[in-house]
Coordinates of C-alpha atoms and ligand atoms in Angstrom, one line a residue:
M1 CA 103.8 84.9 80.7
S2 CA 102.8 87.8 83.5
T3 CA 105.5 88.9 86.3
Y4 CA 104.3 90.0 89.9
Y5 CA 106.5 92.6 92.2
I6 CA 106.1 93.5 95.0
T7 CA 108.4 95.4 97.4
T8 CA 108.4 96.6 100.9
P9 CA 110.1 99.5 102.0
I10 CA 113.3 98.6 103.6
Y11 CA 113.2 99.2 106.7
Y12 CA 116.1 101.0 109.6
V13 CA 118.1 99.0 110.7
N14 CA 119.1 101.1 113.9
D15 CA 117.0 99.6 115.6
R16 CA 115.3 96.5 116.2
P17 CA 111.7 95.5 114.4
H18 CA 107.8 96.1 115.3
I19 CA 104.4 95.8 114.2
G20 CA 104.4 98.4 112.1
H21 CA 107.4 96.5 110.3
C22 CA 105.8 93.2 110.3
Y23 CA 102.7 94.9 109.1
T24 CA 103.5 95.9 106.2
T25 CA 105.8 93.0 105.5
L26 CA 103.3 90.9 106.0
L27 CA 100.4 92.6 103.2
A28 CA 103.4 92.0 100.8
D29 CA 103.6 88.6 101.1
V30 CA 99.8 87.8 101.5
A31 CA 100.1 89.6 97.9
A32 CA 102.9 87.6 97.0
R33 CA 101.2 84.8 98.4
F34 CA 97.6 85.0 96.3
Q35 CA 99.5 86.2 93.3
R36 CA 101.7 82.5 92.9
L37 CA 98.4 80.8 93.9
R38 CA 96.4 82.8 91.6
H39 CA 98.9 82.3 88.3
G40 CA 99.9 78.7 89.3
S41 CA 103.2 80.3 88.7
P42 CA 105.4 80.8 91.6
D43 CA 108.7 81.7 89.8
D44 CA 106.8 84.5 87.9
V45 CA 106.4 86.4 91.4
F46 CA 109.2 87.8 93.5
F47 CA 108.5 89.8 96.8
L48 CA 111.1 91.7 97.9
T49 CA 112.2 92.8 101.6
G50 CA 115.0 93.9 103.5
T51 CA 117.3 97.4 105.6
D52 CA 118.2 100.6 104.7
E53 CA 121.9 100.8 106.8
H54 CA 123.4 103.7 105.6
A55 CA 122.0 106.3 107.5
E56 CA 123.5 108.8 110.0
K57 CA 121.3 108.0 112.9
V58 CA 122.6 104.1 112.2
V59 CA 126.5 105.1 113.3
Q60 CA 125.1 107.2 116.3
S61 CA 123.2 103.9 117.3
A62 CA 126.0 101.9 116.6
S63 CA 128.1 103.9 118.6
D64 CA 125.6 104.0 121.4
N65 CA 125.5 100.3 122.0
G66 CA 129.9 100.2 121.2
M67 CA 129.7 98.4 118.4
S68 CA 130.8 99.1 114.6
P69 CA 128.0 100.7 112.3
I70 CA 128.4 97.5 110.2
Q71 CA 128.2 95.7 113.2
W72 CA 125.0 97.2 114.1
A73 CA 123.4 97.0 111.3
D74 CA 124.6 92.8 110.7
R75 CA 122.9 92.5 114.3
N76 CA 119.8 94.7 113.3
A77 CA 119.6 92.8 110.0
D78 CA 119.3 89.2 111.4
E79 CA 116.5 90.3 113.9
F80 CA 114.4 91.4 111.0
R81 CA 115.1 87.8 109.1
K82 CA 114.3 86.4 112.9
A83 CA 110.9 88.5 112.3
F84 CA 110.0 87.6 109.1
G85 CA 110.7 84.0 109.2
A86 CA 109.0 83.8 112.9
M87 CA 105.7 85.5 111.2
D88 CA 106.3 83.2 108.1
F89 CA 106.9 85.6 105.6
T90 CA 108.3 84.0 102.1
N91 CA 110.4 86.8 100.4
D92 CA 112.5 85.8 97.7
D93 CA 115.5 88.3 97.8
F94 CA 116.4 90.2 101.2
V95 CA 118.7 92.9 100.0
R96 CA 120.7 94.8 102.3
T97 CA 122.2 98.8 101.4
T98 CA 125.7 97.8 102.4
E99 CA 126.5 95.3 99.9
D100 CA 127.8 95.2 96.9
R101 CA 125.3 94.3 94.7
H102 CA 123.4 97.5 95.4
K103 CA 126.3 99.7 96.3
T104 CA 127.6 99.3 92.0
K105 CA 124.6 99.5 90.8
A106 CA 123.1 102.6 93.3
S107 CA 126.6 104.8 91.7
A108 CA 125.9 103.0 88.4
Y109 CA 122.3 104.7 88.5
I110 CA 124.0 107.8 90.1
Q111 CA 126.7 108.2 87.5
Q112 CA 123.9 108.0 84.8
L113 CA 122.3 110.9 86.2
V114 CA 124.7 113.2 86.7
D115 CA 125.7 112.1 82.5
S116 CA 122.6 113.0 81.5
G117 CA 122.5 116.5 83.5
D118 CA 119.8 115.4 85.9
I119 CA 121.5 116.0 89.3
E120 CA 124.0 119.2 88.8
L121 CA 125.8 121.0 91.3
G122 CA 124.7 123.5 93.7
D123 CA 124.4 125.9 96.4
Y124 CA 122.9 124.8 99.2
E125 CA 120.7 127.6 101.9
G126 CA 120.5 126.5 104.6
W127 CA 119.7 126.5 108.6
W128 CA 122.9 125.0 110.8
D129 CA 122.7 123.3 113.9
A130 CA 126.4 123.6 115.0
S131 CA 125.3 121.7 117.8
Q132 CA 124.5 118.9 116.2
E133 CA 125.6 118.6 113.1
E134 CA 122.7 119.3 111.1
Y135 CA 120.4 121.2 109.0
V136 CA 117.1 122.7 110.9
P137 CA 114.3 123.0 107.8
E138 CA 113.0 126.1 107.7
N139 CA 109.6 125.8 109.6
T140 CA 111.7 124.4 112.1
A141 CA 114.0 127.0 112.3
R142 CA 111.3 129.7 112.6
E143 CA 108.7 127.5 114.7
H144 CA 111.9 127.5 117.6
D145 CA 112.6 131.3 116.8
Y146 CA 116.0 129.8 114.6
K147 CA 117.2 128.3 117.3
S148 CA 118.7 124.8 117.8
P149 CA 115.7 122.7 118.5
V150 CA 117.5 120.5 121.0
T151 CA 120.1 122.7 122.5
G152 CA 118.4 126.3 121.8
R153 CA 121.9 127.7 120.6
E154 CA 121.7 129.7 117.7
L155 CA 121.6 128.4 114.3
E156 CA 123.9 130.0 111.2
K157 CA 122.6 130.3 107.8
R158 CA 125.4 128.2 106.2
T159 CA 125.7 127.4 102.4
E160 CA 127.6 124.5 101.1
Q161 CA 127.7 122.8 97.9
N162 CA 125.3 119.9 97.0
Y163 CA 124.1 117.7 94.3
F164 CA 120.6 118.7 93.3
F165 CA 118.3 115.7 91.5
R166 CA 116.4 118.1 89.2
L167 CA 112.9 117.0 90.0
D168 CA 111.1 120.0 88.6
K169 CA 111.7 118.9 84.9
Y170 CA 109.1 116.3 85.6
E171 CA 106.5 117.8 87.1
S172 CA 103.9 117.9 84.3
W173 CA 105.4 114.1 84.0
L174 CA 104.3 113.8 86.7
R175 CA 101.8 115.0 87.5
E176 CA 99.2 113.7 84.2
Q177 CA 101.0 109.8 85.1
I178 CA 99.4 110.3 88.4
E179 CA 96.9 111.8 87.0
S180 CA 96.0 109.2 85.4
D181 CA 96.6 106.6 86.8
T182 CA 99.2 105.1 84.9
I183 CA 101.1 105.1 88.2
R184 CA 98.8 104.2 90.4
V185 CA 98.6 106.5 94.1
L186 CA 96.7 104.2 96.2
P187 CA 93.7 104.9 98.5
G188 CA 92.3 107.5 96.8
A189 CA 93.3 109.9 99.4
R190 CA 96.4 109.6 99.4
K191 CA 96.3 110.7 95.5
N192 CA 94.4 113.4 95.9
E193 CA 97.2 114.8 99.1
V194 CA 100.0 113.8 96.7
L195 CA 98.8 115.7 93.6
G196 CA 97.6 118.7 95.6
R197 CA 101.6 119.0 96.8
I198 CA 103.2 118.6 93.1
R199 CA 100.6 120.9 92.4
Q200 CA 102.3 123.6 94.2
G201 CA 104.8 123.4 91.9
L202 CA 108.1 120.8 93.1
Q203 CA 112.0 122.0 93.5
K204 CA 115.2 120.2 93.0
V205 CA 116.6 117.8 95.6
P206 CA 119.1 117.4 97.1
V207 CA 121.2 113.8 96.7
S208 CA 124.3 114.6 98.4
R209 CA 126.3 115.1 101.5
K210 CA 130.1 117.2 102.0
I211 CA 132.1 114.3 103.7
K212 CA 133.1 116.5 106.9
E213 CA 136.7 116.0 109.4
G214 CA 135.7 113.7 111.1
D215 CA 132.5 111.9 109.3
T216 CA 133.0 107.9 109.7
D217 CA 133.3 105.9 106.2
W218 CA 130.2 105.7 106.2
G219 CA 127.4 105.7 103.2
I220 CA 128.1 105.5 99.4
R221 CA 129.9 108.3 97.7
M222 CA 129.5 110.4 94.4
P223 CA 130.9 108.0 91.7
N224 CA 131.9 111.5 90.4
D225 CA 133.0 113.5 93.2
P226 CA 134.0 111.3 96.6
E227 CA 133.9 114.6 98.9
H228 CA 130.0 113.9 98.8
R229 CA 128.2 111.0 99.9
I230 CA 125.5 110.5 98.2
Y231 CA 122.3 110.8 100.7
V232 CA 120.6 107.8 102.5
W233 CA 117.2 108.1 101.1
I234 CA 118.2 108.7 97.4
E235 CA 120.8 105.5 97.8
A236 CA 118.0 103.4 99.5
L237 CA 115.5 103.9 96.8
C238 CA 117.7 102.1 94.3
N239 CA 117.1 99.2 96.0
Y240 CA 114.5 98.6 93.9
L241 CA 116.0 98.4 90.9
T242 CA 119.4 96.7 92.6
T243 CA 117.8 94.0 93.4
V244 CA 116.2 93.0 89.9
D245 CA 118.9 94.5 87.6
T246 CA 120.5 90.9 86.6
D247 CA 119.6 88.9 83.7
E248 CA 117.4 86.9 84.8
R249 CA 115.1 89.0 86.9
E250 CA 115.2 92.1 84.9
R251 CA 111.9 90.3 83.8
F252 CA 110.0 91.9 87.2
W253 CA 110.3 95.7 86.2
P254 CA 108.7 97.4 86.7
A255 CA 107.2 96.8 89.9
D256 CA 104.0 95.9 90.4
V257 CA 103.9 97.4 94.0
H258 CA 105.9 99.6 96.3
V259 CA 103.6 99.5 99.3
M260 CA 104.4 101.2 103.0
A261 CA 103.3 103.2 105.2
K262 CA 102.2 107.7 104.8
D263 CA 105.1 108.6 106.2
I264 CA 107.5 107.6 103.0
L265 CA 104.9 108.2 100.4
W266 CA 106.8 111.3 98.8
F267 CA 109.2 109.7 98.1
H268 CA 107.7 106.8 96.8
A269 CA 105.1 108.3 94.6
V270 CA 106.8 111.6 93.9
I271 CA 111.2 111.4 94.0
W272 CA 111.1 107.5 92.9
P273 CA 109.0 107.9 89.1
A274 CA 111.1 110.8 88.4
M275 CA 114.5 109.4 88.7
L276 CA 113.4 106.1 87.1
K277 CA 112.1 108.2 84.3
A278 CA 115.5 110.6 84.0
L279 CA 117.3 106.7 83.8
D280 CA 115.4 106.1 81.2
R281 CA 113.2 102.9 82.8
P282 CA 109.3 102.5 83.0
A283 CA 107.8 103.8 86.7
P284 CA 105.9 101.6 89.5
K285 CA 102.9 100.5 88.3
T286 CA 101.0 100.8 91.9
V287 CA 102.2 102.6 95.1
Y288 CA 99.9 102.3 97.9
A289 CA 100.0 103.1 102.0
H290 CA 98.6 102.6 104.2
A291 CA 98.0 104.0 107.3
Y292 CA 99.3 103.4 110.5
W293 CA 99.2 101.5 113.9
I294 CA 98.1 102.7 117.6
R295 CA 98.2 101.1 120.9
E296 CA 95.1 101.2 122.8
G297 CA 94.1 104.5 121.2
R298 CA 97.4 105.7 120.6
K299 CA 99.9 106.4 118.7
M300 CA 103.1 104.5 118.8
S301 CA 106.3 105.7 120.1
K302 CA 109.3 105.0 121.8
S303 CA 109.3 108.2 124.1
L304 CA 105.7 106.4 125.4
G305 CA 107.4 103.7 125.5
N306 CA 104.4 101.5 124.2
F307 CA 105.3 100.0 120.3
I308 CA 104.6 96.5 119.9
E309 CA 107.7 94.9 119.5
I310 CA 108.3 92.1 117.7
E311 CA 108.3 89.6 120.8
L312 CA 104.7 91.1 122.1
L313 CA 103.9 90.1 118.8
E314 CA 105.6 86.6 118.5
A315 CA 104.1 86.1 122.4
Y316 CA 100.6 86.6 120.7
C317 CA 101.3 83.8 117.8
K318 CA 102.7 81.4 120.8
K319 CA 99.8 81.8 122.3
Y320 CA 96.8 81.7 119.4
S321 CA 99.4 80.8 116.6
T322 CA 101.5 83.0 113.7
D323 CA 98.6 81.9 111.5
A324 CA 95.9 83.8 113.7
V325 CA 98.1 86.8 114.5
R326 CA 98.2 87.0 110.5
W327 CA 94.5 86.8 110.1
Y328 CA 94.3 89.4 112.6
L329 CA 96.6 92.4 111.4
L330 CA 95.9 92.0 107.8
T331 CA 91.9 92.0 108.4
Q332 CA 91.7 94.6 112.0
G333 CA 95.5 96.2 110.6
P334 CA 95.6 100.0 108.7
L335 CA 95.0 99.3 105.4
G336 CA 93.3 102.1 103.5
A337 CA 93.4 106.0 104.8
N338 CA 92.0 104.9 108.4
D339 CA 94.9 104.6 112.0
A340 CA 93.7 101.2 113.4
D341 CA 94.4 99.7 116.6
F342 CA 96.4 97.6 118.3
A343 CA 94.1 96.5 121.7
H344 CA 94.1 92.9 123.0
E345 CA 89.8 92.7 123.6
H346 CA 89.6 93.5 120.4
F347 CA 91.9 90.5 118.7
V348 CA 90.3 88.3 120.9
E349 CA 86.9 89.2 119.9
M350 CA 87.8 88.9 116.3
Y351 CA 89.6 86.1 116.8
N352 CA 87.1 84.1 118.1
A353 CA 84.6 85.6 115.9
D354 CA 86.5 84.6 112.3
L355 CA 88.8 82.2 113.5
A356 CA 88.1 79.6 116.6
N357 CA 83.8 79.9 115.8
S358 CA 83.8 80.2 111.7
V359 CA 86.2 79.0 109.8
G360 CA 88.2 76.8 112.5
N361 CA 84.8 74.9 113.5
S362 CA 83.3 74.8 110.2
M363 CA 86.4 73.4 109.1
S364 CA 86.1 70.8 111.6
R365 CA 82.6 70.2 112.0
V366 CA 82.3 69.1 108.8
G367 CA 85.4 66.7 108.8
N368 CA 83.7 65.6 112.0
M369 CA 80.3 64.5 110.6
I370 CA 82.2 63.3 107.6
D371 CA 84.0 60.9 109.4
K372 CA 81.3 60.1 111.7
Y373 CA 78.1 59.5 109.5
L374 CA 80.2 58.5 106.7
G375 CA 82.7 56.9 107.9
G376 CA 85.4 58.9 107.2
E377 CA 85.0 58.6 103.0
L378 CA 83.3 60.7 100.9
T379 CA 80.8 58.6 99.6
M380 CA 79.0 61.0 96.9
L381 CA 79.8 63.5 94.2
C382 CA 77.0 66.5 94.2
N383 CA 76.9 69.1 91.7
G384 CA 75.7 71.9 94.6
E385 CA 72.5 73.0 93.8
F386 CA 70.4 72.9 97.0
G387 CA 66.4 73.5 96.5
F388 CA 66.2 73.3 92.7
P389 CA 63.1 71.4 91.2
G390 CA 64.4 68.0 91.1
G391 CA 66.7 69.1 94.2
S392 CA 66.0 66.2 96.4
A393 CA 68.4 66.4 98.7
L394 CA 67.1 69.7 100.5
Q395 CA 63.6 68.2 100.6
T396 CA 64.7 65.1 102.4
A397 CA 66.6 67.7 105.0
R398 CA 63.2 69.3 105.4
T399 CA 61.6 66.0 106.3
A400 CA 64.3 64.8 108.6
L401 CA 63.1 68.2 110.1
A402 CA 59.5 68.2 110.3
N403 CA 59.9 64.6 111.2
A404 CA 62.2 66.1 114.8
G405 CA 58.8 68.7 114.5
K406 CA 62.0 71.6 114.3
P407 CA 60.6 73.6 111.6
V408 CA 62.3 75.2 108.4
D409 CA 62.5 79.0 107.9
D410 CA 61.9 79.5 104.3
P411 CA 60.7 76.2 102.9
D412 CA 61.6 78.1 99.3
R413 CA 65.3 78.7 100.1
T414 CA 68.3 77.7 97.7
F415 CA 71.7 77.5 97.6
H416 CA 73.9 78.5 94.5
F417 CA 77.4 76.8 95.5
P418 CA 79.0 76.9 92.2
E419 CA 77.7 80.6 92.4
I420 CA 79.2 81.3 95.6
T421 CA 82.0 79.9 95.2
K422 CA 83.0 81.5 91.9
A423 CA 81.8 85.1 92.6
A424 CA 83.6 84.5 95.4
V425 CA 86.8 84.1 93.3
E426 CA 86.4 86.7 90.8
R427 CA 85.6 88.9 94.0
A428 CA 88.9 87.7 95.2
I429 CA 91.0 88.3 92.5
A430 CA 89.6 92.1 92.0
S431 CA 89.8 92.8 95.5
A432 CA 93.9 91.6 94.7
D433 CA 93.9 94.3 91.7
A434 CA 93.1 97.3 94.2
F435 CA 95.5 95.8 96.6
E436 CA 93.1 95.2 99.1
V437 CA 94.3 92.3 100.8
D438 CA 92.0 91.9 103.1
E439 CA 89.0 91.7 101.4
M440 CA 90.2 89.1 99.0
A441 CA 91.2 87.4 101.9
R442 CA 87.5 88.1 104.1
Q443 CA 86.0 86.4 100.6
G444 CA 87.1 82.7 102.1
L445 CA 85.6 83.8 104.9
A446 CA 82.3 84.8 103.5
V447 CA 82.0 81.0 102.1
V448 CA 83.2 79.4 105.0
R449 CA 80.0 81.7 106.4
A450 CA 77.2 80.3 103.5
V451 CA 78.6 77.0 104.5
D452 CA 78.1 77.3 108.4
E453 CA 74.5 78.9 107.2
F454 CA 73.3 75.7 104.9
I455 CA 74.4 73.4 108.0
S456 CA 72.1 75.8 110.1
Y457 CA 69.4 75.5 107.4
A458 CA 69.8 71.5 106.6
A459 CA 70.6 70.1 109.8
P460 CA 72.3 67.1 108.3
F461 CA 72.7 66.1 112.3
T462 CA 69.4 66.1 112.3
L463 CA 68.7 63.7 109.1
A464 CA 72.1 61.8 110.0
K465 CA 69.4 60.3 113.3
Q466 CA 66.9 59.5 111.1
L467 CA 68.6 57.2 108.0
D468 CA 66.9 54.1 109.1
E469 CA 63.1 55.9 108.5
L470 CA 63.8 57.8 105.9
E471 CA 64.7 56.0 102.0
D472 CA 67.0 58.0 100.3
G473 CA 68.6 60.0 103.9
T474 CA 72.0 58.8 103.3
H475 CA 72.5 60.0 99.7
A476 CA 70.8 63.0 100.8
L477 CA 73.2 63.5 104.0
A478 CA 76.3 62.5 101.8
T479 CA 75.4 65.3 99.4
I480 CA 75.2 67.8 101.1
L481 CA 78.2 67.4 103.3
Y482 CA 80.1 66.7 100.0
S483 CA 78.8 70.3 98.8
C484 CA 80.3 72.0 102.1
A485 CA 83.5 69.9 102.0
E486 CA 84.1 70.7 98.7
S487 CA 82.9 74.3 99.2
L488 CA 85.4 74.9 102.3
R489 CA 88.6 73.1 100.1
I490 CA 87.4 76.1 97.8
A491 CA 87.7 78.4 101.0
S492 CA 90.5 76.9 101.4
L493 CA 92.0 78.5 98.4
L494 CA 91.2 81.8 99.4
L495 CA 92.4 82.0 102.8
A496 CA 95.8 80.0 102.8
P497 CA 97.7 83.0 101.8
A498 CA 96.2 84.4 104.8
M499 CA 96.5 81.1 107.1
P500 CA 99.0 78.6 105.1
T501 CA 100.2 76.9 108.2
K502 CA 96.3 76.2 109.3
M503 CA 94.6 75.3 106.3
G504 CA 97.9 73.1 104.7
E505 CA 97.0 71.2 107.7
L506 CA 93.4 71.1 106.5
W507 CA 94.0 70.0 103.6
A508 CA 97.0 67.2 105.1
R509 CA 93.4 65.9 106.3
W510 CA 91.6 66.1 103.6
G511 CA 93.6 64.9 100.7
C512 CA 93.6 68.4 98.4
A513 CA 96.4 69.6 98.7
P514 CA 96.2 72.6 95.8
S515 CA 98.5 70.9 92.3
A516 CA 101.6 72.7 91.2
G517 CA 101.3 75.0 88.0
V518 CA 97.0 74.8 87.7
P519 CA 96.6 78.5 88.3
L520 CA 93.1 79.4 91.0
A521 CA 90.0 79.6 89.0
D522 CA 91.1 75.8 87.7
L523 CA 92.1 74.9 90.9
A524 CA 88.9 76.7 93.0
E525 CA 86.3 75.2 90.8
F526 CA 83.5 73.7 92.0
G527 CA 82.9 69.7 91.2
G528 CA 86.0 70.8 88.7
A529 CA 89.4 68.7 87.7
H530 CA 90.3 69.8 90.7
K531 CA 87.8 69.1 93.2
L532 CA 87.4 66.7 96.1
K533 CA 87.5 62.9 94.5
K534 CA 84.6 60.4 95.3
G535 CA 85.9 58.2 97.8
Q536 CA 87.9 60.5 99.3
R537 CA 89.1 59.8 102.9
I538 CA 89.1 62.4 105.1
T539 CA 90.4 62.7 108.6
K540 CA 88.9 63.7 111.7
G541 CA 90.7 66.6 113.3
D542 CA 91.4 68.6 116.6
A543 CA 90.4 72.1 116.4
L544 CA 92.4 74.6 113.8
F545 CA 91.5 76.9 116.3
M546 CA 90.5 76.8 119.9
R547 CA 88.2 79.4 121.3
A548 CA 90.0 82.1 123.0
D549 CA 88.8 83.5 126.6
V550 CA 88.8 87.4 127.1
K551 CA 88.9 87.4 130.1
E552 CA 92.8 85.6 130.8
E553 CA 95.4 87.4 130.9
P554 CA 97.4 88.4 127.6
P555 CA 100.2 87.6 126.8
V556 CA 103.1 89.1 127.3
A557 CA 107.1 89.4 125.8
S558 CA 108.7 86.8 127.3
T559 CA 112.3 88.9 127.8
D560 CA 115.3 85.7 127.2
Ligands
ME8_1 O1 111.4 104.7 106.6 N1 102.6 101.4 111.3 O2 113.0 102.4 107.0 P1 111.8 102.4 108.9 C1 102.3 101.2 110.2 N2 114.4 103.0 105.8 N3 103.7 101.1 109.6 C2 104.6 101.4 110.1 C3 103.9 102.0 111.2 C4 103.3 101.9 111.8 N4 102.8 102.6 113.5 N5 106.0 101.6 111.7 C5 106.8 101.7 110.7 C6 112.7 104.0 106.5 N6 106.1 101.3 109.7 C7 113.1 104.3 105.1 C8 112.8 103.2 104.3 S1 112.6 103.3 101.8 C9 113.6 102.8 100.9 C10 113.2 103.4 103.0 C11 106.4 100.4 108.3 O3 112.6 101.8 109.3 C12 105.8 100.8 107.2 O4 105.9 100.7 106.0 O5 111.7 103.9 109.2 C13 106.5 102.7 107.3 O6 106.9 103.2 105.9 C14 108.2 102.0 107.7 O7 107.6 100.9 108.6 C15 109.4 102.8 108.0 O8 110.0 102.0 108.2

């Protein structure tokens, strides 16, 4: 049985979670949920997220807040856990780099690289900013006339001994792996950028910092030389492997997808695969770097104070439902190469268009018609084919329209629901493979829209008024409504990874929760073994999504 392993970046705990962290983790959650459904075997999917805790800025913000680094890290790691719980994420583990399971294995990998000669001691020469106790990169130093960009104090040229990873040794291997898509770097624009940079040549990269007097004991020491601390990025990348490097979990390696934003692609597409090659481990199959969320047209930043923090997202969840927020972020977010804008009006517009007026309306409307016209029970099965020679249900519906003096748009129109739903499922699977998880979810919406079109065309409500006059009216009505319900059941499977709670509500009303252990292709077969059965009770219920009014005040973050 094949496995699926997906990871998000591990997030810095110097700060609290915001929309960017939630977005990347949502993409991974939707992908993981879809793969569980697709394979019908949840145990073969592993979804990892967590926190990156050994950065210097964690020490700084802890001290600014009068706490020790570990207290501060504990507190913020908890905030991430809570935020991810509020968003209904189903990560299988949450790794913290301060945990022993991570530290011991990360040290062992570094030792292995020292032993193999892939990590070696060398001189590092750079511009030292004594006022800030940090090196300033050459181009920044030049831009500031070799003065501290923060304090304006003269920079000094310094040399120190560091450990370096021999990235240069892996230049041609990396090029070949990425060019041939053995390591798929997505989207395509990002692959070209990475290859362009590799072609300019790869240098050794520093992987340690010498511990200086007065430094806190934060971080992981070089196993062969405790005077040095492992550079935080290098050990952080190891989390993807340390977490699954156990007897029970090793079957998950290599990762199927590492997902992140474009800011940290280089580490994931170049440095990490080269480290793995040096460790003699297989490289990840796909590295996906999405673009950024911006807000009302502007970059989100601390200085502008316009970050969408978790509290604001929670306020949206409270007002419009968590599933609605998940849907908006998923389908309107920066998947692909372009940034995406979070704007309240756009949220309301999409919420109404996709959810209140489409998914929610279609599902409650069909449920209500079955309740009203069929006594809340599916009285008929049907093969989902309408308008074909020999098929009478649609012809009866057209007769009802003619009797009511209403025009029939196109008398030769046909509807072929087994094909419509099968094509949607196939497209969803292909989209998931390309990590176009927004397109994957939209396939569910496409089925809903096909059902809506069918309802508008066949007008079962018109037919329902003529049951006494039309001989086969009841049969036609039951057939039409069965097809709508069965197609919506299939749509709900494709929508569930994005909107698990609302689709769960539908399944409870219609008695059609997917059976465990059955792959999607079987579950989603129109009229197949897992179809809605004749005699199934259908409970009507409130609209799954209430319509929203754009004129209402946008939600505000609670300050409790
Ligand atoms: O970089 N739009 O952690 P980090 C979309 N610890 N996504 C965004 C975003 C935005 N405006 N802002 C942040 C680190 N993100 C390291 C990673 S991995 C071994 C170590 C998301 O807390 C996006 O996924 O700065 C981005 O890559 C990540 O948060 C950076 O998180």
